[in-house]
Coordinates of C-alpha atoms and ligand atoms in Angstrom, one line a residue:
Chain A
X5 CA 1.5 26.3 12.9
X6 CA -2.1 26.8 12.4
X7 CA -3.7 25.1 9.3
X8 CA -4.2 27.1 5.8
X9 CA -7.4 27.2 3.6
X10 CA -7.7 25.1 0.4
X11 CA -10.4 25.6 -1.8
X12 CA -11.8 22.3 -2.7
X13 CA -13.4 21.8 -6.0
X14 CA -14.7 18.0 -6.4
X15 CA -17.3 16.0 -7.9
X16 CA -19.6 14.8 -5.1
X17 CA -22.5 12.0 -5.9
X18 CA -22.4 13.0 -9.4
X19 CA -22.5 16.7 -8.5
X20 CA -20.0 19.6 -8.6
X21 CA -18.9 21.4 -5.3
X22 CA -16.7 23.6 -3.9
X23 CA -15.8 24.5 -0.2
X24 CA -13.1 26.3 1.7
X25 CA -11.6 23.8 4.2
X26 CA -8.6 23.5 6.5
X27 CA -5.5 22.2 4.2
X28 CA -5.1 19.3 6.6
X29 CA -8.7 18.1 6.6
X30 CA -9.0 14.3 6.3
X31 CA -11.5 13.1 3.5
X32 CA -14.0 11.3 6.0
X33 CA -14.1 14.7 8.1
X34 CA -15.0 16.8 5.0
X35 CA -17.9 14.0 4.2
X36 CA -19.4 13.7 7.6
X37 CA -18.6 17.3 9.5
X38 CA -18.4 19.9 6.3
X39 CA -20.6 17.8 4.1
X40 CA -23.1 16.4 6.5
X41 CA -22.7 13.0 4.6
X42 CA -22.5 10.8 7.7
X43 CA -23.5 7.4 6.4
X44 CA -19.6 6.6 5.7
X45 CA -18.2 5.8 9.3
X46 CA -14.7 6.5 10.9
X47 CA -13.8 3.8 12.9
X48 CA -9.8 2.9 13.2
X49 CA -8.6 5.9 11.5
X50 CA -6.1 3.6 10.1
X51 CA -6.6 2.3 7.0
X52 CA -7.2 -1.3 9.1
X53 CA -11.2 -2.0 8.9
X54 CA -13.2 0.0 6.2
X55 CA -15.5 1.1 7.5
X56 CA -14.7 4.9 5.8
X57 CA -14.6 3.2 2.5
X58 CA -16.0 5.6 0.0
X59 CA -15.4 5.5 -4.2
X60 CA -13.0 7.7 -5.7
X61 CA -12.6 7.9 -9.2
X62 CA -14.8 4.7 -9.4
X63 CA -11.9 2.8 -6.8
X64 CA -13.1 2.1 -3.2
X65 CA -10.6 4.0 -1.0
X66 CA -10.6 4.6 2.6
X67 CA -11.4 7.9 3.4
X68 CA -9.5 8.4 6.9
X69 CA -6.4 8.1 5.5
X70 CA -6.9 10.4 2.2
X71 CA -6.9 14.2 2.7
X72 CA -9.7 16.0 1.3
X73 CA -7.3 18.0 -0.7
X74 CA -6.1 14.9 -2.2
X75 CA -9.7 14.4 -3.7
X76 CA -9.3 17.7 -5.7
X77 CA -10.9 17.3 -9.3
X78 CA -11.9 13.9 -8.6
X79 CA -15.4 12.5 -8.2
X80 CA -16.0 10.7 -4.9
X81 CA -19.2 8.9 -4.5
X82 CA -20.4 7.9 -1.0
X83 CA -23.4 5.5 0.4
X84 CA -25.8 8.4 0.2
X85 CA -25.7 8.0 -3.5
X86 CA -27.2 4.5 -3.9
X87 CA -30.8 4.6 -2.9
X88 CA -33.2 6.5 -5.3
X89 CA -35.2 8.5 -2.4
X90 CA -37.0 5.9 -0.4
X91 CA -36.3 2.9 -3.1
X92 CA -32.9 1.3 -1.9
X93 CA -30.6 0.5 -4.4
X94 CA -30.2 -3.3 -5.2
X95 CA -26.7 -4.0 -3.6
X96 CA -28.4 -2.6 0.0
X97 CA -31.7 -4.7 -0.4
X98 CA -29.4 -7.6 -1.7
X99 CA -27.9 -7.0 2.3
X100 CA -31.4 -6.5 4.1
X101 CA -32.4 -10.0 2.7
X102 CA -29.2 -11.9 2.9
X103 CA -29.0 -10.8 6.5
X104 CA -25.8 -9.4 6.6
X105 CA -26.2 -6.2 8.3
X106 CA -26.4 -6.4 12.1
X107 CA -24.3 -3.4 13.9
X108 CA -24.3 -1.9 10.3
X109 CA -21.2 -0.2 11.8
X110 CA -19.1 -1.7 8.6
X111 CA -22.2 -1.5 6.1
X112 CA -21.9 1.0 3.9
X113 CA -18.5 0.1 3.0
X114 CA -19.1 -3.1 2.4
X115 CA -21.5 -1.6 0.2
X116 CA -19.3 0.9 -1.6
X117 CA -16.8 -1.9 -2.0
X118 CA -19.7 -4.3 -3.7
X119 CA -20.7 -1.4 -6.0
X120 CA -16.7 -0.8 -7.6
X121 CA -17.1 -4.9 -7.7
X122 CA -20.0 -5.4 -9.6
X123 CA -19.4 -2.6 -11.6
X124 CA -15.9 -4.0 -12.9
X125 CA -17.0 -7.6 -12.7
X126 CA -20.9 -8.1 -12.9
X127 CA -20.9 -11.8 -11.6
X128 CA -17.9 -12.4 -9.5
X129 CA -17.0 -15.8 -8.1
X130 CA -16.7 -16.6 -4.4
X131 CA -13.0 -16.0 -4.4
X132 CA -13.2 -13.0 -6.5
X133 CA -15.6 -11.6 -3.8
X134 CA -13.3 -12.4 -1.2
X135 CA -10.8 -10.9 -2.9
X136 CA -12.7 -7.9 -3.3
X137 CA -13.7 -7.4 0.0
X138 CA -10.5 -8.5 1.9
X139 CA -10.3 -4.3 2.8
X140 CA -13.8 -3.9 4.7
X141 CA -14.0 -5.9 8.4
X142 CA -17.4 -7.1 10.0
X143 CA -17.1 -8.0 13.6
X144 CA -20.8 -9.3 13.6
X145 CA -21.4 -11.0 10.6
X146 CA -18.8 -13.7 10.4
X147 CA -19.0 -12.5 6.2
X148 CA -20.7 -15.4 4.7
X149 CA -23.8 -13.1 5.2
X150 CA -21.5 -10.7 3.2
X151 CA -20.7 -13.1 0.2
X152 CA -23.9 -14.2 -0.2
X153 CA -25.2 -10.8 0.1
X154 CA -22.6 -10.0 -3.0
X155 CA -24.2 -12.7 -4.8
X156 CA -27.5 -12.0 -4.5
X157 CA -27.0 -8.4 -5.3
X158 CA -25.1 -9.7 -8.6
X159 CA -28.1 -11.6 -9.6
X160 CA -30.9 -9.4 -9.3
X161 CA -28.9 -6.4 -11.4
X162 CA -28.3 -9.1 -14.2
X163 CA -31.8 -9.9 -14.0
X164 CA -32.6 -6.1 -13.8
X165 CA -30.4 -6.1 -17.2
X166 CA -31.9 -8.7 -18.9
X167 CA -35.5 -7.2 -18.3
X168 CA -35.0 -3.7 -19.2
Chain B
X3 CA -0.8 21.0 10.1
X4 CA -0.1 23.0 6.7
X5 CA -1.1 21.0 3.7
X6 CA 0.3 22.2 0.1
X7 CA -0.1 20.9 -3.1
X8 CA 2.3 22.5 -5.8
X9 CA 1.1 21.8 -9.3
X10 CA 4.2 20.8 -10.9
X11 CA 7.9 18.9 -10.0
X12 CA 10.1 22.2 -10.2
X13 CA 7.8 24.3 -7.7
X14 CA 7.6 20.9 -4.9
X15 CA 11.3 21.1 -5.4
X16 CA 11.4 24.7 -4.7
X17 CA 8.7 24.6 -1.7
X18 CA 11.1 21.8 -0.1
X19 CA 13.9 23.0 -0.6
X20 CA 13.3 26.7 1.0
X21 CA 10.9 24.6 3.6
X22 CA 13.4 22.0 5.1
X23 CA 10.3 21.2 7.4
X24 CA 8.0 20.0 5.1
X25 CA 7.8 16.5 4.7
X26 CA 6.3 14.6 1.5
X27 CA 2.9 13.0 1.1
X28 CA 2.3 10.8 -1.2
X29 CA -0.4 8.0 -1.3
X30 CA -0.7 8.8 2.2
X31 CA -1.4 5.3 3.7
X32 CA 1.8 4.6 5.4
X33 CA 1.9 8.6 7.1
X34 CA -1.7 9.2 7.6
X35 CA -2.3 6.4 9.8
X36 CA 0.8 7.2 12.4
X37 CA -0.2 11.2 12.0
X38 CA -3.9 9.5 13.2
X39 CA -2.5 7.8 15.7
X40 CA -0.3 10.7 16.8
X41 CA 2.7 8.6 16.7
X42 CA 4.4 11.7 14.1
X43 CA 3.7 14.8 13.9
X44 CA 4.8 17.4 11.1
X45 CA 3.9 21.1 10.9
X46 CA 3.7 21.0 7.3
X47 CA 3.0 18.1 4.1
X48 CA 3.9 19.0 0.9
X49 CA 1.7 16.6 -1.1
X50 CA 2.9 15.0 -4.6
X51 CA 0.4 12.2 -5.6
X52 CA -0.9 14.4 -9.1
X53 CA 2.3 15.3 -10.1
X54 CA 2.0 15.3 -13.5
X55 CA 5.7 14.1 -14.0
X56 CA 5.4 11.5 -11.5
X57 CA 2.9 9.2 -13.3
X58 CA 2.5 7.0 -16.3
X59 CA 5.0 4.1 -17.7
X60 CA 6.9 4.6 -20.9
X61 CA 9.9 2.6 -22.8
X62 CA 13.2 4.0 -22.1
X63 CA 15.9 4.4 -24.9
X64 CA 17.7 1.1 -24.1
X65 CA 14.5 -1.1 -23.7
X66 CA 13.6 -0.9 -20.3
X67 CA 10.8 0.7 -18.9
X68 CA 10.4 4.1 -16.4
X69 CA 7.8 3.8 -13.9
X70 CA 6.7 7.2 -12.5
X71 CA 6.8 7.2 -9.0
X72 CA 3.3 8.0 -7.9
X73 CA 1.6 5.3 -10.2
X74 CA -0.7 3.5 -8.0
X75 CA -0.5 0.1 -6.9
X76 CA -3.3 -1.2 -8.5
X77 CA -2.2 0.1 -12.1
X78 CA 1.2 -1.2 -11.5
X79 CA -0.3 -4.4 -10.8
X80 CA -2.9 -4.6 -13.5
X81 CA -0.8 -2.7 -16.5
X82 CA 0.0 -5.1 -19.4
X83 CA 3.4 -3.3 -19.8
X84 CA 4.6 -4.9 -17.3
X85 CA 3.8 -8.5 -18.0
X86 CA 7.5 -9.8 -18.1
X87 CA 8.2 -8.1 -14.9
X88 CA 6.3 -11.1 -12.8
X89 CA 7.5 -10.5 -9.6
X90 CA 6.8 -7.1 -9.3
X91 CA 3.4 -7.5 -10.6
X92 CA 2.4 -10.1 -7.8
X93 CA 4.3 -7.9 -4.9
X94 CA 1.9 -4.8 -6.0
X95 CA -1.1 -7.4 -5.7
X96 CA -0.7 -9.0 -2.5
X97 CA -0.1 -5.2 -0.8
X98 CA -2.5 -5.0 2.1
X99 CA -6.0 -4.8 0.4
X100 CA -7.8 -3.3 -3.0
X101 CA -8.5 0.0 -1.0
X102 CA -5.1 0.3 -0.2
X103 CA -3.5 -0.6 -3.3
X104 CA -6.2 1.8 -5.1
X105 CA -4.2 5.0 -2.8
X106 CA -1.2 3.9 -2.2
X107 CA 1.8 5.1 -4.7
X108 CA 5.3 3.1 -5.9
X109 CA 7.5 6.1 -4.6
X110 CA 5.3 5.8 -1.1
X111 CA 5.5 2.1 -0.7
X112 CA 9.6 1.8 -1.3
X113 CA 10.2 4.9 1.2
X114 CA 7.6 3.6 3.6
X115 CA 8.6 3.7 7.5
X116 CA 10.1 0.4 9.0
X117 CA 7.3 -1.0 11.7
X118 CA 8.0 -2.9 15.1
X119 CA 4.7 -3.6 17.4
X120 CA 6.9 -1.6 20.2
X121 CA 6.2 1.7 18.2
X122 CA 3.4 1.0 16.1
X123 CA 1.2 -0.6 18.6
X124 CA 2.1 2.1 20.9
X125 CA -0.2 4.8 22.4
X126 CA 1.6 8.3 22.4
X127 CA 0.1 9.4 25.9
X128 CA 2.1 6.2 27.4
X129 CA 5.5 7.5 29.2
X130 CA 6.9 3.6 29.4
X131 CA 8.0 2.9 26.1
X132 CA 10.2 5.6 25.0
X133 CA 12.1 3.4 22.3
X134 CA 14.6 5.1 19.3
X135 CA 11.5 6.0 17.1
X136 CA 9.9 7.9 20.2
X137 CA 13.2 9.5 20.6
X138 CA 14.5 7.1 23.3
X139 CA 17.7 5.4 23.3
X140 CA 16.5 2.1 23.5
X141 CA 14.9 -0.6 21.5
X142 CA 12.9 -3.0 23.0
X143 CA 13.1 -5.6 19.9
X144 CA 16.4 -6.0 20.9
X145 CA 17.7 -4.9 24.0
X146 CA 21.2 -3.9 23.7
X147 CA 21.3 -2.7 20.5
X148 CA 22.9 0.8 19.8
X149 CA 19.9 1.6 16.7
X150 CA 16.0 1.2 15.8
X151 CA 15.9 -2.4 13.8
X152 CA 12.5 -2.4 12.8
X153 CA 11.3 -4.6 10.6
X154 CA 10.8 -3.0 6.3
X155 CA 8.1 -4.6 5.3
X156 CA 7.4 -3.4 1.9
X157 CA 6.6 -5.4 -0.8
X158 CA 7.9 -4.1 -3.9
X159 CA 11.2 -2.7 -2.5
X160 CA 12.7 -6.9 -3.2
X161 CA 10.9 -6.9 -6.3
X162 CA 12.2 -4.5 -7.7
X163 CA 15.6 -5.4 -6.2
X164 CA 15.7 -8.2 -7.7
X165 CA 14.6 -6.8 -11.6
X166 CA 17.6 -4.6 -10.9
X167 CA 15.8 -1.3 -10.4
X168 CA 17.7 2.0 -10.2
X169 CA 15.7 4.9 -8.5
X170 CA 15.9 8.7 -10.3
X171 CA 16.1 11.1 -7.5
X172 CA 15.2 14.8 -8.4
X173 CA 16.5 18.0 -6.5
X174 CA 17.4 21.4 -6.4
X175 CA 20.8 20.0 -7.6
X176 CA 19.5 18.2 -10.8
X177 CA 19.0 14.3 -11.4
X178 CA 20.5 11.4 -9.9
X179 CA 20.0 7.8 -10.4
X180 CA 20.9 4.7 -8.2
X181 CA 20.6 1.3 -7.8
X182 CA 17.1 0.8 -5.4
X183 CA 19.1 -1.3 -3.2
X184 CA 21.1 2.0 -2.4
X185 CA 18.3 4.0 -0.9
X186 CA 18.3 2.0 2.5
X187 CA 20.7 3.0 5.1
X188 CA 20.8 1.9 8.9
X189 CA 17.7 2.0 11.2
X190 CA 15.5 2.3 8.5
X191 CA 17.2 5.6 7.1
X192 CA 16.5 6.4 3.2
X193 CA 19.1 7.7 1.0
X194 CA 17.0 10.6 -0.2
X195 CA 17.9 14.0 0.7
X196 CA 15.2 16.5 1.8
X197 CA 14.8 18.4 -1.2
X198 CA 14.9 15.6 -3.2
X199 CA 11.7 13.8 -4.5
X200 CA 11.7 9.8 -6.1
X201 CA 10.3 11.0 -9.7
X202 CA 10.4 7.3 -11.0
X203 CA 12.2 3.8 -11.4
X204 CA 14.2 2.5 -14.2
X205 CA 13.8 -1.4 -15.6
X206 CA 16.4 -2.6 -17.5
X207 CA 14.9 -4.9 -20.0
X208 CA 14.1 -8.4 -19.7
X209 CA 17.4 -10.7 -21.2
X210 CA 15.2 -13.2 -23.5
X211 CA 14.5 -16.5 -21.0
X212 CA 14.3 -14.4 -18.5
X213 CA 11.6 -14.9 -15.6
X214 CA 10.7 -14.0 -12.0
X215 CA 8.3 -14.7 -9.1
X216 CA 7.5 -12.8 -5.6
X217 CA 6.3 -15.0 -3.1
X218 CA 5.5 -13.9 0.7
X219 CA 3.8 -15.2 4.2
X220 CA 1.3 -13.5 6.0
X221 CA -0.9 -14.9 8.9
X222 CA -3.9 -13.9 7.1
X223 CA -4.3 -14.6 3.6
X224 CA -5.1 -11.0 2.6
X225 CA -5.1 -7.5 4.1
X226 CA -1.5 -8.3 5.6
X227 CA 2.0 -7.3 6.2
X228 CA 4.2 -10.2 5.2
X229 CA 6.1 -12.1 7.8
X230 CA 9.1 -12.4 5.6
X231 CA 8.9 -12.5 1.9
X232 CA 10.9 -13.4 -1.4
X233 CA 11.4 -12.2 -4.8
X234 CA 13.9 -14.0 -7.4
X235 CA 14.8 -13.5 -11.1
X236 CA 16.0 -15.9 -13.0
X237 CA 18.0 -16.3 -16.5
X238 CA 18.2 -20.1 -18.4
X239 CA 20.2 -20.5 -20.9
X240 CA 20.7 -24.1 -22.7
X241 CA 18.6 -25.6 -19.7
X242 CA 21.2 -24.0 -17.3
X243 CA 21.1 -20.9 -14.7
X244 CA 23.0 -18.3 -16.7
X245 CA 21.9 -15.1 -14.1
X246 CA 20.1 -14.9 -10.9
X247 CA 19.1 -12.7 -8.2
X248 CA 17.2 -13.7 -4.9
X249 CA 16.3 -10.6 -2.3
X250 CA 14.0 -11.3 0.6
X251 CA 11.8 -8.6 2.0
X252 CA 10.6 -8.1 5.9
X253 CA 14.4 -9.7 6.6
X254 CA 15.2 -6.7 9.1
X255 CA 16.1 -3.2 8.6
X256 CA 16.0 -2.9 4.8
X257 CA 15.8 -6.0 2.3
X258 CA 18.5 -8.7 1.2
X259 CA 19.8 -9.8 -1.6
X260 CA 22.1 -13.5 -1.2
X261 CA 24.8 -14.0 -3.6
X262 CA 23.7 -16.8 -6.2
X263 CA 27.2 -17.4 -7.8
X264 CA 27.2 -21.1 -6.4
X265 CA 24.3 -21.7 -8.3
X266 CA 25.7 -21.0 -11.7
X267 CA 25.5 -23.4 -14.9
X268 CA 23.1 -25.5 -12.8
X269 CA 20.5 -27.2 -14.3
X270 CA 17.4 -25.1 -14.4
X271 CA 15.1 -28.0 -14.2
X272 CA 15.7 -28.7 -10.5
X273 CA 14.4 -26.2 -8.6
X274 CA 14.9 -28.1 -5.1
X275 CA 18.2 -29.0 -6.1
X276 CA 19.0 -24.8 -7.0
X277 CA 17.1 -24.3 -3.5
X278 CA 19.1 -26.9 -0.7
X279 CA 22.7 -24.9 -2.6
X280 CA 21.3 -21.2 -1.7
X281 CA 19.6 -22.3 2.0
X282 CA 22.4 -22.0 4.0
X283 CA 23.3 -18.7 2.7
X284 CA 19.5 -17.6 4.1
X285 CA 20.3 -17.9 8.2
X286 CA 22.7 -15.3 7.5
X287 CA 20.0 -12.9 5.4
X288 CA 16.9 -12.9 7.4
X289 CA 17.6 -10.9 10.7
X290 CA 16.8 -13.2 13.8
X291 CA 13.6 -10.7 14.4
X292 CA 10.9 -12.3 16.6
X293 CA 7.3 -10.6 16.8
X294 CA 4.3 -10.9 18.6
X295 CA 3.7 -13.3 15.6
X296 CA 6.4 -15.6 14.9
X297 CA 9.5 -16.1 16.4
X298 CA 12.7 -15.7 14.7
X299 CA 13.7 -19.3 13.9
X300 CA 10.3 -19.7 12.3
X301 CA 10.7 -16.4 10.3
X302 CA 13.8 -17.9 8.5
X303 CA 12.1 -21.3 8.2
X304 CA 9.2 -19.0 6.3
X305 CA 12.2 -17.2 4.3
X306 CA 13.6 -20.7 2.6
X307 CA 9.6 -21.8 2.5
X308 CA 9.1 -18.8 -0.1
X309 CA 12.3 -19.3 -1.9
X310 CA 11.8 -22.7 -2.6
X311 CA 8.3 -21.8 -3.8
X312 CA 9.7 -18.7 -6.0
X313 CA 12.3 -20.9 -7.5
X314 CA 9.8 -23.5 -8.2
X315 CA 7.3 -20.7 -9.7
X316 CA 10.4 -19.3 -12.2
X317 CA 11.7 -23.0 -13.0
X318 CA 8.4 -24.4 -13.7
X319 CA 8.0 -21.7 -16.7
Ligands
FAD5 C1 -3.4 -1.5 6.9 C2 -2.2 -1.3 6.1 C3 -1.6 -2.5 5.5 C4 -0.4 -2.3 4.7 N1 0.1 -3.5 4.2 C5 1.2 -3.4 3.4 C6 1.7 -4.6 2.8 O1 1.2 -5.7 2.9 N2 2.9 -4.4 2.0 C7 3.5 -3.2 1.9 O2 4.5 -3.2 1.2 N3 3.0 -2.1 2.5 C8 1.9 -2.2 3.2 N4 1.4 -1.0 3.8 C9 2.3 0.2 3.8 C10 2.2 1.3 2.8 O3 1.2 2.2 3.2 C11 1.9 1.0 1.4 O4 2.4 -0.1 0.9 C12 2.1 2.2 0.4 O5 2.6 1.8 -0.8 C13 2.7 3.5 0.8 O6 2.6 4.4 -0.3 P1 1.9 5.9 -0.1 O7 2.0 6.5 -1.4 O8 0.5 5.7 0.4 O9 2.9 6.5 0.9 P2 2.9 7.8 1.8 O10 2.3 7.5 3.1 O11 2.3 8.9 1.0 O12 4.5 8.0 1.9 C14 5.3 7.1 2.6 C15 6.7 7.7 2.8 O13 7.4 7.9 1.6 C16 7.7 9.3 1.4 N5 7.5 9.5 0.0 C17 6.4 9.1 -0.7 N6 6.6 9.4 -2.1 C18 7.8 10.0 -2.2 C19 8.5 10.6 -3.3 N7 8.0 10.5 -4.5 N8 9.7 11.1 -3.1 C20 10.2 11.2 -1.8 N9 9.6 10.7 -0.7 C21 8.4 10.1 -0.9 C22 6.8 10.0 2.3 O14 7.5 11.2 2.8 C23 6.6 9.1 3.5 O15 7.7 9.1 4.4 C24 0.2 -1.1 4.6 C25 -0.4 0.0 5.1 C26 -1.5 -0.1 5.9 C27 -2.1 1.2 6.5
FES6 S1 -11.9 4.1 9.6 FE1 -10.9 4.1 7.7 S2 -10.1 2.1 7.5 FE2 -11.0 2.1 9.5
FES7 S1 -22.5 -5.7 10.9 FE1 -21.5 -5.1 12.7 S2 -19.5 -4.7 12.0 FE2 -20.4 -5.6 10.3

């Protein structure tokens, strides 16, 4: 049996859209092919590595095992969001400097995963990062890059905070 | 694949019940990942995660509590209500990882599909290993046996066991209820007709001294199935052991409960003394299954390992 239509209304980095899309469309798929958002990656396609780890409703998720229908009404944000133009936002500079981006295969949801942590819990410990992270997999890193990386990012927002 | 996504609990039950192909989605992370994998196909999902009647908690009429069915993991682990319910609050924490847990639904995780490395490891394009799942008639866990025995591995099915759950099915036929226990049959079967959806659980309440733990091994020490895991409730009155239930998870084809009569009127203060009376009745629980893991003997060794811990964790207060 072929696949039906669905029309798709979402909230998409902070902006309302609305697409006809095959019923059995996986999230990822809608963000990279119908979307052209291709900074979140699929890798297993099994909910094992994170590497499609996008925010939905504020909560990282992975987005090849979510249907796109299953994001109806929601607001998903994806890595595309962070930086403001060419000025990265601080959780991926807090990664360029930390060194822990090398493939940058699992990157931008590490990334996604570090915003929903900072934003619930602005100055997480080292297990609390771990914790955190324990859904996103880095085969080059060897993650203390990561955690540091978390850190630093965690420090320069407070600071941000307590300047502005 | 067709994809549908009725907007309330009467019209899913009327879309299954006049598709008896359609098979429900909830969360999605246990049947997205075999559909991905091509290890299942369906030609239509009927999907049930936004059902207004499936989520939120409220207080039932005798005290307990009802527990929608697609409530997430996360919330179930996080919300206050359930504070007293310990055990079930640590099972929904240690599921797999945050993403996970932030998709995944009750209903889903208690329903999820037993797992065996022969079938999920397997590649669908490979003509060897055409085991029951694959619809073969063999099993390579254990050659010889007449049915699939993969492993149930979910978390909050002993949890909620051992809190004495009872699951409300909905159907075309009305409402029934039963004890979760009930809703696992041989090779992995679920008690659950097809038009019938798992609206929610039932709590009893929590007898005052009452208190629980869920303890489990994995290899890793996140982002994991368990090996073998252990949930156990437990009642003191006067110092003694006045009611107690002990149900291990990932102990072969659905979980187990042991009996904990000879532990009775014990003192509650000895939680080693409570766990050397109920280890012999474990050999008999935990199914001798042997992975690419661990091996069976070293499963049940894992079994009394985090039933000594939970007893310890409910005895110590
Ligand atoms: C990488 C990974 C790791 C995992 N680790 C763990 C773990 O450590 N512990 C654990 O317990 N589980 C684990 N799981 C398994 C499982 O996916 C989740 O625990 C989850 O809770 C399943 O819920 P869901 O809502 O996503 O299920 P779905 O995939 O939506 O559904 C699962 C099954 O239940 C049926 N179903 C769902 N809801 C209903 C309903 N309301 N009425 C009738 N039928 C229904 C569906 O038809 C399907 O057969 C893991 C999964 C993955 C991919
Ligand atoms: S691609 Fe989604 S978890 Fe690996
Ligand atoms: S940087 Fe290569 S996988 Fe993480």
């Amino acid at each position: 049996m072929n696949a039906t239509m669905y029309e798709l209304e979402l909230t998409l980095n902070g902006k309302k859209v609305k697409d006809m899309i095959p019923s059995d469309m996986l999230l990822i798929d809608y963000l990279r092919n119908v979307r052209l958002l291709t900074g979140s990656k699929k890798a297993c396609g099994a909910g094992e590595c994170g590497a499609c780890t996008v925010l939905m409703n504020g909560r990282p998720i992975y987005s090849c095992i979510t249907l796109a229908l299953q994001a109806q009404g929601k607001e998903i944000e994806t890595i595309e969001n962070l930086s403001d133009g060419d000025t990265l936002h601080p959780i991926q500079e807090a990664y360029l400097d930390a060194g822990a981006v090398q493939c940058g295969y699992c990157t931008p949801g590490m990334i996604m995963s570090t915003k929903a942590l900072l934003q619930k819990e602005p100055q997480p410990g080292t297990q609390c990062i771990k914790e955190a992270m324990a859904g996103n997999l880095c085969r080059c890193t060897g993650y203390q890059q990561i955690i540091e990386a978390v850190q630093l990012a965690s420090e320069r927002m407070e600071q941000r905070r307590r300047d502005s | 694949m067709r994809v549908t996504k009725p907007a309330t609990l009467a019209e899913a039950i009327r879309f299954l019940s006049t598709n008896p192909e359609a098979k429900i989605l909830a969360g999605g992370t246990d049947l997205l990942p075999r559909l991905n994998q091509k290890l299942e196909y369906h030609d239509l999902l009927c999907c049930l995660d936004d059902l207004p009647e499936l989520q939120g908690i409220s207080l039932t009429a005798g005290g307990g509590l009802y527990i929608g069915a697609s409530l997430r993991l996360w919330e179930l682990a996080e919300t206050p209500a359930l504070a007293g319910y310990l055990a079930i609050q640590q099972a929904a924490a240690k599921v797999a990882s945050p993403q996970i847990r932030n998709q995944a639904t009750l209903g889903g995780n208690l329903l999820q599909e037993n797992r065996c490395m022969f079938f999920n490891n397997q590649v669908p394009w490979s003509d060897v290993n055409k085991c029951f799942k694959w619809g073969g008639n063999q099993c390579f866990q254990y050659k010889g046996s007449k049915e699939c025995v993969a492993l149930f591995q979910s978390d909050l099915a002993p949890a909620m066991m051992a809190h004495g759950a009872q699951a409300v099915l909905t159907g075309s036929g009305g409402e029934r209820r039963m004890p979760v226990a009930e809703l696992y049959l041989s090779a992995g079967r679920k008690a659950i007709a097809h038009d019938e959806v798992l609206t929610g659980l039932v709590l009893p309440p929590l007898p005052a001294g009452s208190r629980s733990a869920y303890r489990r091994w994995t290899i890793r020490g996140s982002f994991d199935f368990p090996l073998v895991s252990c949930a156990v409730r437990l009642k003191v009155e006067a110092g003694a052991v006045a009611d107690c239930a002990v149900v291990f998870g990932s102990a072969g084809i659905m979980p187990k409960a042991i009996d904990t009569s000879l532990i009775m009127g014990m003192a509650a203060g000895d939680p080693q003394g409570l766990a050397q009376k109920l280890m012999p009745l474990i050999n008999k629980a935990v199914a001798p299954f042997r992975d690419t893991r661990v091996n069976a003997g070293v499963r049940v060794d894992m079994a009394k390992d985090c039933m000594a811990k939970a007893l310890a964790a409910v005895c110590s207060g």
